């Protein structure tokens, strides 16, 4: 398909600036911008990048807390055909250095408060960006460049498959890989979100999830900007402040990870009755990890709807539950999105060519594969990993799931996490889902460990709620009525914390013992 400005995601702000110039586009802790002003700042950002010599295909990295500048950088870079790298604020200096070395950005924009960390990362990196701008300080170098730049920078024509975003995966099993996301993928993710969530221009969406993550950027923010709605951006998560904002700003849509929702519910439960009015809120989206069904039910008792979804950095949202199915299908992540073909294939046929793949029977586990306009182009300068993941147009997720008779997907784990106990395949996510409902368990991670009798058996690492200490026998008694005997954990480890990636995902490989698993 030829190049055209219509394929460029930066065109969205220009269109809304023409159609709704005075309507509110974005609000953060420092400013609120109409669509006209927001688009002018995006154009000025693109102009500033051009003056610094940034060209089509160059990488622009940002290391920022949630603020409008994150979106201005992304759409400003897209306007001239450059690629944005959102960097995780929680990364250590060596981790930042790895990404800088790997993708070689020409420009790094970062919080002035992170100067020491950035200097250390640059000293460790084999690549030093030609340009560096600090923001959030005095003077603010990013703002100074915007003031001096051309505010009328035109949108560059691009192909649908031109790269727009480079996002690094969490690295739960090894070094992070840079997923290269094209303009068409961003667009079709927004189209899917519009269909699943009925996003419209009247929506007012609160974004507390980090804009360097897929959830904050691709699931919450960009679909709302595409639809012409309004974003309210906050830099940190405080449950009471979230509820205050929902009431004061008449927020219609909010999203987060299960740990955030647990804290939100705790604040709601401990507050005086009717402290916060939440009638404007159509739903709350949850993703990133499994959520306990009792928490979904608890929100429902407050007339609040929690919608579960599933996706990856490489694909964004793949499945989502509709409001009517949330309580009817506990544990499910929903049905596949409209734009994208999703299959669950048998483990036996997965090593074969796609034409020989076979779909699993109902309620049998297999690997989730997807193809269509919602997939990444590949991993940045990593042809081996790309070839392992993208096979004849199909993206192999590495996630294991099963489909019920109505086509609803339930995740059962990662293919690398499965272990074999007494000749039976055990999927940790299934065990975790059953045990997570125990009232004393706040969080659980199950891994396989060597067992002299069964070959392997489950070991449960748990974080407990305040109160009595949980015993192994009590956990096994709870699990016995919910799981087959071979799935019941044989070891219990009470933890104060679990090892996590910078994005908050549990690093199970650090929990596994040495030896086969």
XYZ file of C-alpha atoms in Angstrom:
517
model
C 0.000 0.000 0.000
C 1.443 3.436 -0.934
C 2.407 6.106 1.568
C -0.365 8.434 2.696
C -0.887 10.877 5.553
C -4.119 9.003 6.352
C -2.053 6.086 7.662
C -0.167 8.300 10.126
C -1.500 8.111 13.702
C -0.447 11.740 14.228
C -3.229 12.731 11.832
C -5.807 12.026 14.554
C -5.026 15.134 16.587
C -5.088 17.300 13.453
C -8.520 15.992 12.524
C -9.975 16.612 15.979
C -8.356 20.057 16.065
C -10.373 20.830 12.927
C -13.620 19.208 14.066
C -13.609 20.099 17.789
C -10.936 22.776 18.305
C -12.200 24.001 21.694
C -13.124 20.598 23.144
C -10.901 19.352 25.952
C -8.317 16.791 24.772
C -5.853 16.133 27.616
C -5.427 17.196 31.226
C -2.431 16.486 33.437
C -1.135 17.935 36.695
C 0.409 20.966 34.948
C -1.930 21.895 32.108
C -5.173 21.243 30.285
C -5.242 21.434 26.518
C -7.980 21.799 23.933
C -7.673 19.767 20.767
C -6.403 22.867 18.955
C -3.703 23.520 21.567
C -2.792 19.848 21.866
C -2.314 19.529 18.108
C -0.231 22.721 18.048
C 2.091 21.291 20.686
C 2.366 18.026 18.735
C 3.272 19.979 15.590
C 5.812 22.042 17.543
C 7.306 18.844 18.975
C 7.680 17.490 15.439
C 9.268 20.790 14.397
C 11.723 20.668 17.290
C 12.697 17.115 16.365
C 13.275 18.167 12.756
C 15.520 21.042 13.887
C 17.588 18.514 15.887
C 18.081 16.417 12.757
C 15.658 13.622 13.644
C 14.604 11.837 10.461
C 12.240 9.106 9.349
C 13.074 5.825 11.095
C 15.164 7.440 13.851
C 14.349 6.499 17.436
C 13.227 9.040 20.031
C 13.262 7.736 23.618
C 11.440 9.191 26.595
C 11.913 8.411 30.281
C 9.039 10.318 31.852
C 6.362 10.113 34.482
C 2.790 10.362 33.197
C 2.336 13.773 31.581
C 0.992 15.180 28.313
C 4.558 15.326 26.980
C 4.562 11.515 26.615
C 1.776 11.735 24.042
C 3.191 14.863 22.406
C 6.526 13.087 21.906
C 4.871 9.962 20.493
C 2.608 11.800 18.062
C 5.249 14.428 17.269
C 7.746 11.724 16.315
C 5.087 9.892 14.293
C 4.329 13.134 12.450
C 7.797 13.062 10.867
C 8.013 9.273 10.513
C 10.261 8.690 13.532
C 9.840 5.882 16.088
C 9.116 6.431 19.793
C 10.682 4.321 22.540
C 8.805 4.684 25.869
C 11.251 3.689 28.636
C 10.175 2.298 31.978
C 10.792 4.687 34.885
C 11.424 1.751 37.211
C 14.388 0.401 35.255
C 17.824 0.399 36.824
C 20.745 2.140 35.124
C 22.110 -1.137 33.642
C 18.645 -1.989 32.274
C 18.331 1.457 30.699
C 21.822 1.079 29.260
C 20.838 -2.221 27.632
C 17.906 -0.600 25.791
C 19.948 2.447 24.765
C 22.656 0.170 23.369
C 20.135 -2.070 21.640
C 18.023 0.501 19.780
C 20.415 3.503 19.568
C 18.024 6.465 19.908
C 19.178 9.792 18.495
C 17.264 11.716 21.168
C 16.528 11.007 24.831
C 13.987 13.107 26.742
C 13.911 12.460 30.473
C 12.800 13.806 33.828
C 15.324 16.291 35.211
C 15.034 14.485 38.554
C 16.509 11.351 36.934
C 19.752 13.032 35.885
C 21.949 10.848 38.120
C 20.369 7.591 36.903
C 20.554 8.702 33.271
C 24.216 9.692 33.608
C 25.007 6.260 35.054
C 23.065 4.542 32.258
C 24.909 6.565 29.616
C 28.253 5.640 31.165
C 27.314 1.949 30.859
C 25.747 2.140 27.397
C 27.645 1.525 24.174
C 25.493 4.205 22.549
C 25.137 7.836 23.535
C 22.191 9.769 21.999
C 23.252 12.806 19.992
C 20.633 14.925 21.751
C 19.287 14.931 25.296
C 16.508 17.098 26.744
C 15.525 17.384 30.402
C 11.969 18.230 31.362
C 10.255 18.934 34.665
C 13.094 21.158 35.860
C 14.030 24.831 35.669
C 14.786 25.546 32.934
C 12.680 22.981 31.094
C 14.687 22.124 27.977
C 11.825 20.289 26.293
C 9.479 23.272 26.678
C 12.181 25.666 25.471
C 12.606 23.695 22.257
C 8.826 23.663 21.699
C 8.666 27.443 22.051
C 11.371 27.901 19.420
C 10.010 25.302 16.969
C 7.717 25.559 13.955
C 4.142 24.934 15.221
C 2.885 24.125 11.707
C 4.849 20.946 10.937
C 2.895 18.900 8.414
C 2.060 15.234 8.859
C 4.380 12.980 6.848
C 2.883 10.312 4.580
C 3.694 6.794 5.759
C 2.877 3.243 4.801
C 0.520 1.329 7.133
C 3.434 -0.954 8.074
C 5.795 1.910 8.891
C 7.010 1.517 12.501
C 5.621 3.990 15.040
C 6.455 2.586 18.499
C 9.222 0.408 19.910
C 8.192 -1.211 23.215
C 10.402 -3.598 25.132
C 8.856 -6.715 26.617
C 9.097 -7.391 30.336
C 11.873 -9.947 30.087
C 10.245 -12.535 32.362
C 12.281 -15.315 30.712
C 15.412 -13.495 29.564
C 16.631 -10.235 28.045
C 13.851 -7.835 27.000
C 13.063 -7.749 23.291
C 11.937 -4.638 21.428
C 8.545 -5.178 19.785
C 8.261 -2.973 16.708
C 4.688 -1.709 16.357
C 3.495 -0.179 13.057
C 0.947 2.585 12.494
C -1.681 0.095 11.259
C -1.372 -1.998 14.414
C -1.979 1.067 16.589
C -4.998 1.991 14.455
C -6.603 -1.447 14.511
C -6.030 -1.756 18.235
C -8.010 1.476 18.595
C -10.749 0.116 16.338
C -10.983 -3.033 18.471
C -11.116 -0.992 21.670
C -13.853 1.160 20.177
C -15.936 -1.917 19.407
C -15.328 -3.721 22.710
C -15.588 -0.699 25.006
C -17.912 1.529 22.929
C -15.441 4.407 23.222
C -16.793 7.706 21.935
C -15.975 11.407 21.941
C -17.970 12.014 25.109
C -15.798 9.627 27.151
C -13.654 11.053 29.942
C -10.927 8.558 30.780
C -8.608 8.554 33.785
C -5.078 7.283 33.058
C -2.942 6.356 36.057
C -1.350 3.256 34.516
C 2.096 4.266 33.190
C 2.241 5.613 29.658
C 5.391 3.558 29.075
C 3.253 0.385 29.345
C 0.857 -1.086 26.805
C -2.047 -0.760 29.247
C -1.616 2.954 29.834
C -0.611 3.853 26.289
C -2.229 1.425 23.853
C -5.346 0.313 25.723
C -6.347 3.400 27.711
C -4.911 6.482 25.979
C -4.583 6.069 22.219
C -8.095 4.629 21.620
C -9.579 7.618 23.458
C -7.527 10.088 21.424
C -8.590 8.297 18.242
C -12.248 8.690 19.279
C -11.849 12.364 20.216
C -12.469 11.849 23.937
C -10.705 13.431 26.908
C -7.784 12.025 28.905
C -7.129 12.891 32.538
C -3.520 11.901 33.234
C -2.105 11.369 36.721
C 1.540 10.643 37.504
C 1.024 8.407 40.526
C -1.592 6.038 41.881
C -3.472 6.988 45.024
C -6.790 5.142 45.559
C -8.601 7.999 47.310
C -7.446 10.462 44.652
C -8.688 8.130 41.908
C -12.151 7.958 43.481
C -12.125 11.747 43.999
C -11.233 12.306 40.338
C -13.872 9.867 39.118
C -16.508 11.835 41.018
C -15.253 15.360 40.307
C -14.436 14.902 36.609
C -17.304 12.525 35.810
C -14.890 9.855 34.583
C -16.553 7.238 32.371
C -13.724 4.690 32.005
C -10.742 3.698 34.120
C -8.247 0.867 33.809
C -5.497 -0.754 35.817
C -3.912 -3.984 36.991
C -5.412 -6.248 39.688
C -3.119 -4.931 42.432
C -4.484 -1.425 41.794
C -8.070 -2.666 41.850
C -7.510 -4.412 45.176
C -6.316 -1.138 46.707
C -9.212 0.743 45.125
C -11.666 -1.697 46.637
C -9.963 -1.512 50.041
C -10.356 2.286 49.983
C -14.001 1.953 48.960
C -14.704 -0.650 51.637
C -13.123 1.374 54.445
C -14.682 4.702 53.451
C -17.985 5.950 54.896
C -21.007 4.791 52.850
C -21.642 6.846 49.712
C -18.465 8.913 50.154
C -17.845 8.838 46.412
C -20.386 9.119 43.623
C -19.402 6.751 40.827
C -22.517 6.775 38.643
C -20.597 8.282 35.686
C -18.284 5.247 35.508
C -19.371 2.855 32.751
C -16.773 0.226 33.635
C -13.290 -0.468 34.997
C -10.881 -2.422 32.806
C -8.410 -4.909 34.265
C -5.477 -6.635 32.574
C -1.865 -7.577 33.160
C -2.522 -10.619 35.352
C -5.413 -12.734 36.594
C -7.917 -11.156 38.961
C -9.794 -13.004 41.695
C -13.479 -13.563 40.927
C -14.431 -12.505 44.460
C -12.936 -9.059 43.738
C -15.044 -8.747 40.574
C -18.093 -9.690 42.647
C -17.131 -7.208 45.384
C -17.026 -4.347 42.871
C -20.334 -5.534 41.457
C -21.893 -5.184 44.910
C -21.024 -1.477 44.632
C -22.630 -1.309 41.158
C -19.189 -1.152 39.540
C -18.367 -3.320 36.535
C -14.895 -4.837 36.150
C -14.102 -5.974 32.595
C -11.262 -8.471 32.127
C -9.087 -8.425 29.028
C -6.009 -10.171 27.675
C -3.243 -9.175 25.330
C 0.493 -8.723 24.864
C 2.896 -5.942 23.985
C 3.233 -7.618 20.585
C -0.518 -7.574 19.909
C -2.299 -5.290 22.416
C -5.766 -6.555 23.326
C -6.644 -10.007 21.951
C -9.738 -10.835 23.990
C -12.205 -8.976 26.155
C -15.288 -9.816 28.202
C -18.495 -7.940 27.479
C -20.382 -6.372 30.404
C -23.115 -9.012 30.235
C -20.576 -11.856 30.503
C -18.395 -10.569 33.346
C -20.234 -12.424 36.117
C -21.474 -15.243 33.882
C -17.952 -16.276 32.845
C -15.697 -15.885 35.910
C -12.056 -16.550 35.139
C -12.452 -16.036 31.390
C -10.729 -13.216 29.511
C -13.538 -13.125 26.955
C -13.888 -13.688 23.237
C -11.411 -12.676 20.512
C -11.422 -9.110 19.208
C -13.096 -8.276 15.891
C -9.940 -7.233 14.007
C -7.637 -10.216 14.432
C -7.827 -13.970 13.980
C -7.213 -15.909 17.199
C -6.784 -19.695 17.434
C -5.832 -22.167 20.152
C -3.771 -24.996 18.662
C -2.732 -28.379 20.034
C 0.757 -28.648 21.581
C 1.481 -31.677 19.376
C 1.024 -29.747 16.122
C 2.607 -26.453 17.272
C 6.141 -27.438 16.047
C 4.757 -28.113 12.545
C 4.101 -25.647 9.727
C 0.866 -23.632 10.204
C -1.004 -25.592 7.530
C -0.665 -28.650 9.784
C -1.785 -26.962 13.002
C -4.910 -28.372 14.618
C -7.329 -26.518 16.856
C -7.853 -27.925 20.334
C -11.039 -29.630 21.412
C -13.418 -27.751 23.717
C -11.902 -27.106 27.175
C -8.538 -28.598 26.190
C -5.365 -26.496 26.594
C -3.266 -25.305 23.689
C -1.163 -22.352 22.567
C -2.798 -19.066 21.553
C -1.771 -17.885 18.078
C -2.969 -14.752 16.295
C -2.644 -13.111 12.907
C -3.970 -9.993 11.285
C -3.529 -6.243 11.414
C -3.017 -6.119 15.196
C 0.382 -7.842 15.300
C 3.862 -6.375 15.564
C 6.312 -6.247 12.673
C 8.885 -8.246 14.637
C 11.537 -7.777 17.304
C 14.016 -4.955 16.823
C 17.147 -6.296 15.083
C 16.476 -9.783 16.441
C 15.708 -12.017 13.446
C 16.061 -15.239 15.449
C 13.444 -14.268 18.035
C 11.217 -12.868 15.277
C 11.393 -16.134 13.315
C 10.496 -18.115 16.449
C 7.470 -15.921 17.177
C 6.131 -14.942 13.728
C 5.490 -17.959 11.490
C 3.875 -17.362 8.088
C 1.960 -14.375 9.470
C 0.913 -16.109 12.689
C 2.189 -14.692 15.974
C 2.785 -17.456 18.525
C 2.074 -15.931 21.924
C 3.545 -18.647 24.146
C 0.375 -18.387 26.242
C -1.632 -21.520 26.985
C -5.416 -21.295 27.051
C -8.584 -23.262 26.498
C -11.822 -22.381 24.708
C -15.239 -23.337 25.998
C -18.217 -24.308 23.846
C -19.231 -20.644 23.464
C -15.791 -19.501 22.319
C -14.693 -17.891 25.604
C -10.973 -18.035 26.308
C -9.484 -18.937 29.704
C -5.738 -18.641 30.236
C -3.989 -21.559 31.895
C -0.382 -20.341 31.823
C 2.726 -19.848 29.740
C 4.056 -22.744 27.683
C 7.403 -22.463 29.503
C 5.675 -22.608 32.913
C 3.890 -25.927 32.427
C 5.262 -28.838 34.448
C 4.471 -32.572 34.430
C 3.369 -34.321 37.616
C 2.840 -38.078 37.495
C 2.591 -37.922 33.708
C -0.072 -35.187 33.785
C 0.399 -31.673 32.408
C -0.129 -29.023 35.090
C -0.741 -25.382 34.151
C 0.180 -23.020 37.012
C -2.405 -20.369 36.095
C -5.200 -22.883 36.672
C -3.816 -23.798 40.105
C -3.302 -20.132 40.964
C -6.866 -19.253 39.967
C -8.291 -21.900 42.301
C -6.039 -21.045 45.243
C -6.350 -17.286 44.796
C -9.938 -17.468 46.028
C -8.722 -18.539 49.498
C -9.525 -15.640 51.855
C -6.023 -15.617 53.375
C -4.205 -15.373 50.019
C -3.528 -11.962 48.518
C -1.274 -13.173 45.701
C 0.112 -16.530 44.570
C 2.691 -17.825 42.101
C 2.991 -21.566 41.420
C 6.047 -23.247 39.888
C 7.092 -26.843 39.357
C 9.831 -28.407 41.474
C 11.510 -31.833 41.331
C 9.628 -34.516 43.253
C 11.020 -38.032 43.924
C 7.621 -39.682 43.556
C 5.844 -37.719 40.823
C 8.780 -36.315 38.848
C 7.551 -32.788 39.479
C 5.061 -31.235 41.872
C 3.693 -27.770 42.506
C 5.254 -25.268 44.866
C 3.087 -22.299 45.864
C 4.708 -18.977 46.749
C 2.092 -16.788 48.445
C 1.620 -13.317 49.871
C -0.911 -13.395 52.704
C -3.630 -11.048 53.837
C -3.227 -9.736 57.406
C -4.318 -12.332 59.939
C -3.577 -15.978 60.756
C -0.729 -17.766 59.006
C -1.765 -20.203 56.279
C -0.600 -23.823 56.579
C 0.137 -26.222 53.730
C -2.581 -28.597 54.928
C -5.150 -25.786 54.932
C -4.167 -24.769 51.398
C -4.329 -28.374 50.199
C -7.730 -28.865 51.823
C -8.999 -25.769 50.029
C -7.551 -26.896 46.698
C -8.787 -30.490 47.015
C -12.409 -29.550 46.339
C -11.421 -27.425 43.352
C -8.582 -29.262 41.608
C -7.550 -32.753 40.585
C -5.163 -34.355 43.076
C -2.124 -34.090 40.773
C -2.591 -30.302 40.545
C -2.548 -29.650 44.308
C 0.661 -27.906 45.495
C 2.918 -30.079 47.628
C 5.019 -27.231 49.019
C 4.014 -23.848 50.449
C 6.386 -20.885 50.758
C 5.149 -17.789 52.589
C 6.796 -14.734 51.030
C 7.110 -11.090 52.040
C 7.375 -10.140 48.360
C 7.679 -11.752 44.929
C 10.432 -11.006 42.385
C 9.068 -8.804 39.627
C 10.062 -7.210 36.375
C 10.056 -3.440 36.083
C 6.501 -3.709 34.719
C 5.302 -5.598 37.792
C 5.071 -9.125 36.373
C 6.224 -11.972 38.608
C 9.570 -13.443 37.499
C 8.783 -17.112 37.970
C 12.145 -18.257 36.677
C 13.644 -16.770 39.854
C 11.277 -18.873 41.971
C 12.089 -22.152 40.260
C 14.668 -24.464 41.855
C 17.632 -25.688 39.851
C 16.963 -28.947 38.038
C 14.251 -30.000 35.597
C 10.987 -28.084 35.552
